[in-house]
Amino acid sequence: MRYAAIMNDRYRAAARSGIGAVMGSKMLKAIVVKGTNDIEVADIEAYMEYVKRWHEKMLSHPFTPNRVKYGTTNLIELMQKIGRLPTYNLRQGIFNDYYKIGGETIYRKYLIKPVADFACLQRCGRYTAVYNEPYRCMGGGPEYETLCSLGSRCGISNIEAILYGNWLCNNLGLDSISAGGTISWAMECYELGLISRDELDGLDLRFGNEEAMIELLIKIAYRKGIGNLLAEGSWRAAKKIGRGTERYVMHVKGQEIASQEPRAQKSMGLAAATAARGADHLYGFPVLDEVGFEEEIKERFGSQYLPEIANKLNPRYKGYMVKECEDYMVVIESVGVCKYGTQIPPVFYYDDIVDALRVTCGMDVNVKRLKLIGERIVNLNRAFNVREGISRKDDSLPERLTKVPAPIGPAKGHVVELDQMLDEYYRCRGWNLKTGKPTYEKLVSLGLKDIAEDLLKRGLLVRKASGG
């Protein structure tokens, strides 16, 4: 199926963009990595000192205790508070029964223990259990994204059904975000009369029908009945069905939008539109304006952009913010540091990464060089997509988010001003405003002349940042 995940460490999923399907298409069952050499640290004494400093900085941050206690599950409560909890296929960002599926409920009733990746002090992973039938299960998770995707997004408030759905996704190897996004799309189309009950194998697929959601997860995994179509994802399924169902697909570049209601946080809407692999909330991960890290925003981006840049409902300067966040996040991905601690909470920044690379790897690199590397990675990603036909027209969001005002909550009356933010983003990147493509000069300046020449020969590149 299209959105199959690569499972690792039993309960962790590399799930988005269907890379599990790619792995399966190659008849590849598993990848086993076993080291034979020692790991050498450039300066072990300095390294241990930096480990101590990093731990102290994280432990002293007010954000950390709740991250240890709840993991990402209490983001349900936070997103509800700011009106950013996708509900009923992103019709709105408020779910009346949010407290039934939130972090406190899981902590009190279902948590067995927090789980950490190797040597991590945050322990944001969860290990949970449901002891009652019909949803008896035990395993890793859930994360916020799954709680929302199989919960509020589908109008489901039975936490035990959601935990069972999480268990199914892990055991069947499904991307829970795309699974929930596809099911919630089908739910809305069913309620609107665009998909019939007969087409759904007799399922009464109303919002809130937990039994139907569970049955669909199994059907999707095994491509049985309607599951064969829904295993293609909502974008492809809607193209096949037609009848106006396309209007209700919440996607970017064919991938279901994650559990982020962008009308309540404009930067996240822009980040979803510009992400290299479709709707990917982690590519730029611009969460600093989400809960008001104003001092860190000032430190990272400059006081001249305040207060607008720190206001999640104000589109101004979000192009600059997303550009800077993307550049930093691809560096973080490259060095293998977690996004928690580097972006939320925003404790560590480029200078800390420079020090970490020096004492660990012996690399002589400075902040300016790291920023250049980040910008080069993003431009290389974009160049790849340009070769495959991606341009500004694809940096889009569903009309529900750009033309239909949020109906309730703190973001009531707001839409995502995408074109305004895209213009600013492209200017900050030095890309062509009309096409959204990197220019020849930009790629050359980043040491990507061979890529620029290739795209120029293909007729896919312009030399100027503005104009045709």
mmCIF file of N, CA and C in Angstrom, residues 315-405:
data_model
loop_
_atom_site.group_PDB
_atom_site.id
_atom_site.type_symbol
_atom_site.label_atom_id
_atom_site.label_comp_id
_atom_site.label_asym_id
_atom_site.label_seq_id
_atom_site.Cartn_x
_atom_site.Cartn_y
_atom_site.Cartn_z
ATOM 1 N N PRO A 315 0.748 36.774 9.271
ATOM 2 C CA PRO A 315 1.561 36.154 8.217
ATOM 3 C C PRO A 315 2.887 36.865 7.940
ATOM 4 N N ARG A 316 3.054 38.060 8.480
ATOM 5 C CA ARG A 316 4.245 38.840 8.155
ATOM 6 C C ARG A 316 5.510 38.202 8.735
ATOM 7 N N TYR A 317 6.555 38.173 7.942
ATOM 8 C CA TYR A 317 7.876 37.630 8.265
ATOM 9 C C TYR A 317 7.887 36.108 8.413
ATOM 10 N N LYS A 318 6.772 35.455 8.111
ATOM 11 C CA LYS A 318 6.762 33.997 8.221
ATOM 12 C C LYS A 318 7.573 33.352 7.099
ATOM 13 N N GLY A 319 7.700 34.028 5.963
ATOM 14 C CA GLY A 319 8.557 33.514 4.898
ATOM 15 C C GLY A 319 10.007 33.447 5.341
ATOM 16 N N TYR A 320 10.441 34.490 6.017
ATOM 17 C CA TYR A 320 11.805 34.527 6.562
ATOM 18 C C TYR A 320 11.982 33.459 7.633
ATOM 19 N N MET A 321 11.006 33.339 8.528
ATOM 20 C CA MET A 321 11.092 32.354 9.602
ATOM 21 C C MET A 321 11.184 30.933 9.044
ATOM 22 N N VAL A 322 10.317 30.605 8.108
ATOM 23 C CA VAL A 322 10.305 29.249 7.565
ATOM 24 C C VAL A 322 11.599 28.949 6.815
ATOM 25 N N LYS A 323 12.109 29.923 6.072
ATOM 26 C CA LYS A 323 13.378 29.721 5.372
ATOM 27 C C LYS A 323 14.498 29.398 6.364
ATOM 28 N N GLU A 324 14.597 30.190 7.416
ATOM 29 C CA GLU A 324 15.647 29.975 8.410
ATOM 30 C C GLU A 324 15.462 28.649 9.144
ATOM 31 N N CYS A 325 14.216 28.305 9.456
ATOM 32 C CA CYS A 325 13.947 27.052 10.167
ATOM 33 C C CYS A 325 14.265 25.844 9.293
ATOM 34 N N GLU A 326 13.929 25.913 8.016
ATOM 35 C CA GLU A 326 14.258 24.809 7.112
ATOM 36 C C GLU A 326 15.763 24.593 7.039
ATOM 37 N N ASP A 327 16.506 25.668 6.883
ATOM 38 C CA ASP A 327 17.966 25.551 6.790
ATOM 39 C C ASP A 327 18.544 24.910 8.048
ATOM 40 N N TYR A 328 18.021 25.316 9.199
ATOM 41 C CA TYR A 328 18.528 24.770 10.462
ATOM 42 C C TYR A 328 18.107 23.316 10.642
ATOM 43 N N MET A 329 16.871 22.995 10.308
ATOM 44 C CA MET A 329 16.377 21.642 10.535
ATOM 45 C C MET A 329 17.082 20.606 9.667
ATOM 46 N N VAL A 330 17.460 20.958 8.436
ATOM 47 C CA VAL A 330 18.175 19.973 7.621
ATOM 48 C C VAL A 330 19.590 19.753 8.153
ATOM 49 N N VAL A 331 20.170 20.767 8.787
ATOM 50 C CA VAL A 331 21.457 20.578 9.459
ATOM 51 C C VAL A 331 21.289 19.634 10.641
ATOM 52 N N ILE A 332 20.240 19.858 11.424
ATOM 53 C CA ILE A 332 19.973 19.004 12.580
ATOM 54 C C ILE A 332 19.764 17.556 12.149
ATOM 55 N N GLU A 333 19.014 17.356 11.071
ATOM 56 C CA GLU A 333 18.819 16.003 10.546
ATOM 57 C C GLU A 333 20.150 15.388 10.122
ATOM 58 N N SER A 334 21.012 16.200 9.552
ATOM 59 C CA SER A 334 22.279 15.690 9.028
ATOM 60 C C SER A 334 23.238 15.265 10.131
ATOM 61 N N VAL A 335 23.224 15.963 11.255
ATOM 62 C CA VAL A 335 24.159 15.626 12.331
ATOM 63 C C VAL A 335 23.565 14.623 13.316
ATOM 64 N N GLY A 336 22.265 14.336 13.180
ATOM 65 C CA GLY A 336 21.660 13.317 14.029
ATOM 66 C C GLY A 336 21.237 13.792 15.395
ATOM 67 N N VAL A 337 20.935 15.083 15.521
ATOM 68 C CA VAL A 337 20.447 15.636 16.786
ATOM 69 C C VAL A 337 18.928 15.738 16.709
ATOM 70 N N CYS A 338 18.267 15.604 17.841
ATOM 71 C CA CYS A 338 16.805 15.621 17.877
ATOM 72 C C CYS A 338 16.262 17.038 17.666
ATOM 73 N N LYS A 339 15.068 17.114 17.084
ATOM 74 C CA LYS A 339 14.405 18.405 16.907
ATOM 75 C C LYS A 339 13.923 18.956 18.244
ATOM 76 N N TYR A 340 13.688 18.078 19.211
ATOM 77 C CA TYR A 340 13.349 18.545 20.548
ATOM 78 C C TYR A 340 14.635 18.968 21.252
ATOM 79 N N GLY A 341 14.638 20.199 21.688
ATOM 80 C CA GLY A 341 15.848 20.768 22.274
ATOM 81 C C GLY A 341 16.535 21.725 21.327
ATOM 82 N N THR A 342 16.369 21.504 20.027
ATOM 83 C CA THR A 342 16.927 22.430 19.048
ATOM 84 C C THR A 342 15.858 23.380 18.513
ATOM 85 N N GLN A 343 14.605 22.913 18.490
ATOM 86 C CA GLN A 343 13.532 23.748 17.972
ATOM 87 C C GLN A 343 12.409 23.936 18.995
ATOM 88 N N ILE A 344 12.026 22.869 19.689
ATOM 89 C CA ILE A 344 11.043 23.012 20.754
ATOM 90 C C ILE A 344 11.435 22.091 21.906
ATOM 91 N N PRO A 345 11.867 22.597 23.042
ATOM 92 C CA PRO A 345 12.148 24.014 23.259
ATOM 93 C C PRO A 345 13.417 24.433 22.508
ATOM 94 N N PRO A 346 13.519 25.698 22.154
ATOM 95 C CA PRO A 346 14.669 26.167 21.374
ATOM 96 C C PRO A 346 15.884 26.429 22.263
ATOM 97 N N VAL A 347 16.495 25.363 22.751
ATOM 98 C CA VAL A 347 17.614 25.479 23.692
ATOM 99 C C VAL A 347 18.948 25.585 22.950
ATOM 100 N N PHE A 348 19.157 24.738 21.953
ATOM 101 C CA PHE A 348 20.450 24.659 21.269
ATOM 102 C C PHE A 348 20.340 25.231 19.859
ATOM 103 N N TYR A 349 21.387 25.974 19.471
ATOM 104 C CA TYR A 349 21.372 26.582 18.141
ATOM 105 C C TYR A 349 22.707 26.302 17.445
ATOM 106 N N TYR A 350 22.969 27.003 16.377
ATOM 107 C CA TYR A 350 24.128 26.700 15.539
ATOM 108 C C TYR A 350 25.441 26.637 16.313
ATOM 109 N N ASP A 351 25.652 27.574 17.233
ATOM 110 C CA ASP A 351 26.929 27.583 17.950
ATOM 111 C C ASP A 351 27.117 26.312 18.773
ATOM 112 N N ASP A 352 26.012 25.782 19.313
ATOM 113 C CA ASP A 352 26.096 24.527 20.065
ATOM 114 C C ASP A 352 26.434 23.360 19.140
ATOM 115 N N ILE A 353 25.890 23.365 17.938
ATOM 116 C CA ILE A 353 26.181 22.299 16.981
ATOM 117 C C ILE A 353 27.637 22.366 16.529
ATOM 118 N N VAL A 354 28.148 23.579 16.353
ATOM 119 C CA VAL A 354 29.563 23.755 15.999
ATOM 120 C C VAL A 354 30.449 23.114 17.059
ATOM 121 N N ASP A 355 30.164 23.396 18.328
ATOM 122 C CA ASP A 355 30.955 22.824 19.423
ATOM 123 C C ASP A 355 30.831 21.302 19.460
ATOM 124 N N ALA A 356 29.614 20.800 19.262
ATOM 125 C CA ALA A 356 29.392 19.356 19.302
ATOM 126 C C ALA A 356 30.155 18.642 18.191
ATOM 127 N N LEU A 357 30.166 19.213 16.999
ATOM 128 C CA LEU A 357 30.899 18.607 15.886
ATOM 129 C C LEU A 357 32.407 18.637 16.133
ATOM 130 N N ARG A 358 32.869 19.700 16.772
ATOM 131 C CA ARG A 358 34.307 19.822 17.040
ATOM 132 C C ARG A 358 34.775 18.771 18.036
ATOM 133 N N VAL A 359 34.083 18.643 19.164
ATOM 134 C CA VAL A 359 34.555 17.726 20.205
ATOM 135 C C VAL A 359 34.254 16.270 19.861
ATOM 136 N N THR A 360 33.226 16.029 19.053
ATOM 137 C CA THR A 360 32.856 14.655 18.717
ATOM 138 C C THR A 360 33.608 14.146 17.492
ATOM 139 N N CYS A 361 33.611 14.944 16.433
ATOM 140 C CA CYS A 361 34.162 14.495 15.147
ATOM 141 C C CYS A 361 35.483 15.153 14.776
ATOM 142 N N GLY A 362 35.855 16.193 15.524
ATOM 143 C CA GLY A 362 37.070 16.915 15.175
ATOM 144 C C GLY A 362 36.900 17.813 13.970
ATOM 145 N N MET A 363 35.672 18.168 13.649
ATOM 146 C CA MET A 363 35.403 19.007 12.476
ATOM 147 C C MET A 363 35.654 20.473 12.782
ATOM 148 N N ASP A 364 36.369 21.124 11.894
ATOM 149 C CA ASP A 364 36.635 22.555 12.022
ATOM 150 C C ASP A 364 35.621 23.302 11.164
ATOM 151 N N VAL A 365 34.489 23.638 11.753
ATOM 152 C CA VAL A 365 33.411 24.294 11.028
ATOM 153 C C VAL A 365 32.867 25.418 11.890
ATOM 154 N N ASN A 366 32.416 26.494 11.264
ATOM 155 C CA ASN A 366 31.855 27.607 12.023
ATOM 156 C C ASN A 366 30.373 27.779 11.692
ATOM 157 N N VAL A 367 29.731 28.717 12.377
ATOM 158 C CA VAL A 367 28.295 28.926 12.199
ATOM 159 C C VAL A 367 27.970 29.308 10.758
ATOM 160 N N LYS A 368 28.765 30.200 10.184
ATOM 161 C CA LYS A 368 28.516 30.633 8.806
ATOM 162 C C LYS A 368 28.551 29.454 7.850
ATOM 163 N N ARG A 369 29.500 28.564 8.049
ATOM 164 C CA ARG A 369 29.629 27.387 7.189
ATOM 165 C C ARG A 369 28.427 26.459 7.356
ATOM 166 N N LEU A 370 27.987 26.256 8.593
ATOM 167 C CA LEU A 370 26.827 25.394 8.837
ATOM 168 C C LEU A 370 25.574 25.948 8.171
ATOM 169 N N LYS A 371 25.387 27.261 8.260
ATOM 170 C CA LYS A 371 24.214 27.878 7.629
ATOM 171 C C LYS A 371 24.256 27.698 6.115
ATOM 172 N N LEU A 372 25.443 27.821 5.545
ATOM 173 C CA LEU A 372 25.603 27.618 4.108
ATOM 174 C C LEU A 372 25.273 26.174 3.725
ATOM 175 N N ILE A 373 25.714 25.239 4.555
ATOM 176 C CA ILE A 373 25.427 23.823 4.301
ATOM 177 C C ILE A 373 23.921 23.571 4.325
ATOM 178 N N GLY A 374 23.240 24.154 5.320
ATOM 179 C CA GLY A 374 21.795 23.996 5.405
ATOM 180 C C GLY A 374 21.088 24.547 4.183
ATOM 181 N N GLU A 375 21.488 25.741 3.771
ATOM 182 C CA GLU A 375 20.868 26.356 2.597
ATOM 183 C C GLU A 375 21.133 25.527 1.344
ATOM 184 N N ARG A 376 22.327 24.959 1.259
ATOM 185 C CA ARG A 376 22.661 24.138 0.092
ATOM 186 C C ARG A 376 21.800 22.871 0.044
ATOM 187 N N ILE A 377 21.582 22.248 1.193
ATOM 188 C CA ILE A 377 20.749 21.039 1.239
ATOM 189 C C ILE A 377 19.331 21.340 0.771
ATOM 190 N N VAL A 378 18.754 22.435 1.279
ATOM 191 C CA VAL A 378 17.390 22.798 0.888
ATOM 192 C C VAL A 378 17.318 23.082 -0.607
ATOM 193 N N ASN A 379 18.303 23.788 -1.142
ATOM 194 C CA ASN A 379 18.304 24.090 -2.573
ATOM 195 C C ASN A 379 18.512 22.836 -3.418
ATOM 196 N N LEU A 380 19.300 21.905 -2.920
ATOM 197 C CA LEU A 380 19.486 20.645 -3.644
ATOM 198 C C LEU A 380 18.183 19.845 -3.656
ATOM 199 N N ASN A 381 17.492 19.828 -2.520
ATOM 200 C CA ASN A 381 16.181 19.178 -2.471
ATOM 201 C C ASN A 381 15.230 19.802 -3.491
ATOM 202 N N ARG A 382 15.234 21.132 -3.532
ATOM 203 C CA ARG A 382 14.338 21.826 -4.452
ATOM 204 C C ARG A 382 14.728 21.558 -5.905
ATOM 205 N N ALA A 383 16.007 21.516 -6.178
ATOM 206 C CA ALA A 383 16.470 21.241 -7.540
ATOM 207 C C ALA A 383 16.010 19.858 -7.996
ATOM 208 N N PHE A 384 16.080 18.899 -7.110
ATOM 209 C CA PHE A 384 15.581 17.549 -7.422
ATOM 210 C C PHE A 384 14.098 17.609 -7.781
ATOM 211 N N ASN A 385 13.318 18.325 -6.961
ATOM 212 C CA ASN A 385 11.881 18.429 -7.218
ATOM 213 C C ASN A 385 11.578 19.190 -8.505
ATOM 214 N N VAL A 386 12.375 20.220 -8.790
ATOM 215 C CA VAL A 386 12.200 20.968 -10.040
ATOM 216 C C VAL A 386 12.399 20.036 -11.236
ATOM 217 N N ARG A 387 13.411 19.203 -11.165
ATOM 218 C CA ARG A 387 13.653 18.230 -12.236
ATOM 219 C C ARG A 387 12.446 17.309 -12.444
ATOM 220 N N GLU A 388 11.724 17.041 -11.338
ATOM 221 C CA GLU A 388 10.557 16.161 -11.416
ATOM 222 C C GLU A 388 9.261 16.911 -11.710
ATOM 223 N N GLY A 389 9.364 18.223 -11.990
ATOM 224 C CA GLY A 389 8.192 18.973 -12.420
ATOM 225 C C GLY A 389 7.533 19.852 -11.378
ATOM 226 N N ILE A 390 8.128 19.956 -10.192
ATOM 227 C CA ILE A 390 7.554 20.766 -9.114
ATOM 228 C C ILE A 390 7.875 22.244 -9.335
ATOM 229 N N SER A 391 6.879 23.098 -9.103
ATOM 230 C CA SER A 391 7.073 24.549 -9.188
ATOM 231 C C SER A 391 6.139 25.235 -8.193
ATOM 232 N N ARG A 392 6.004 26.537 -8.315
ATOM 233 C CA ARG A 392 5.180 27.289 -7.363
ATOM 234 C C ARG A 392 3.748 26.763 -7.292
ATOM 235 N N LYS A 393 3.211 26.329 -8.400
ATOM 236 C CA LYS A 393 1.825 25.855 -8.409
ATOM 237 C C LYS A 393 1.616 24.688 -7.445
ATOM 238 N N ASP A 394 2.687 23.960 -7.143
ATOM 239 C CA ASP A 394 2.591 22.801 -6.256
ATOM 240 C C ASP A 394 2.809 23.160 -4.789
ATOM 241 N N ASP A 395 3.336 24.349 -4.528
ATOM 242 C CA ASP A 395 3.497 24.828 -3.148
ATOM 243 C C ASP A 395 2.153 25.398 -2.702
ATOM 244 N N SER A 396 1.204 24.525 -2.530
ATOM 245 C CA SER A 396 -0.180 24.948 -2.329
ATOM 246 C C SER A 396 -0.784 24.300 -1.094
ATOM 247 N N LEU A 397 -1.948 24.803 -0.712
ATOM 248 C CA LEU A 397 -2.743 24.234 0.372
ATOM 249 C C LEU A 397 -4.176 24.078 -0.121
ATOM 250 N N PRO A 398 -4.957 23.200 0.491
ATOM 251 C CA PRO A 398 -6.365 23.068 0.120
ATOM 252 C C PRO A 398 -7.118 24.384 0.315
ATOM 253 N N GLU A 399 -8.114 24.625 -0.532
ATOM 254 C CA GLU A 399 -8.890 25.862 -0.446
ATOM 255 C C GLU A 399 -9.582 26.011 0.898
ATOM 256 N N ARG A 400 -9.883 24.904 1.545
ATOM 257 C CA ARG A 400 -10.486 24.985 2.879
ATOM 258 C C ARG A 400 -9.636 25.821 3.821
ATOM 259 N N LEU A 401 -8.329 25.777 3.647
ATOM 260 C CA LEU A 401 -7.412 26.466 4.552
ATOM 261 C C LEU A 401 -7.060 27.872 4.080
ATOM 262 N N THR A 402 -7.155 28.117 2.784
ATOM 263 C CA THR A 402 -6.774 29.427 2.247
ATOM 264 C C THR A 402 -7.958 30.334 1.935
ATOM 265 N N LYS A 403 -9.161 29.761 1.835
ATOM 266 C CA LYS A 403 -10.328 30.564 1.461
ATOM 267 C C LYS A 403 -11.485 30.486 2.449
ATOM 268 N N VAL A 404 -11.538 29.425 3.247
ATOM 269 C CA VAL A 404 -12.635 29.259 4.208
ATOM 270 C C VAL A 404 -12.127 29.637 5.597
ATOM 271 N N PRO A 405 -12.641 30.696 6.205
ATOM 272 C CA PRO A 405 -12.174 31.109 7.534
ATOM 273 C C PRO A 405 -12.439 30.033 8.588
#
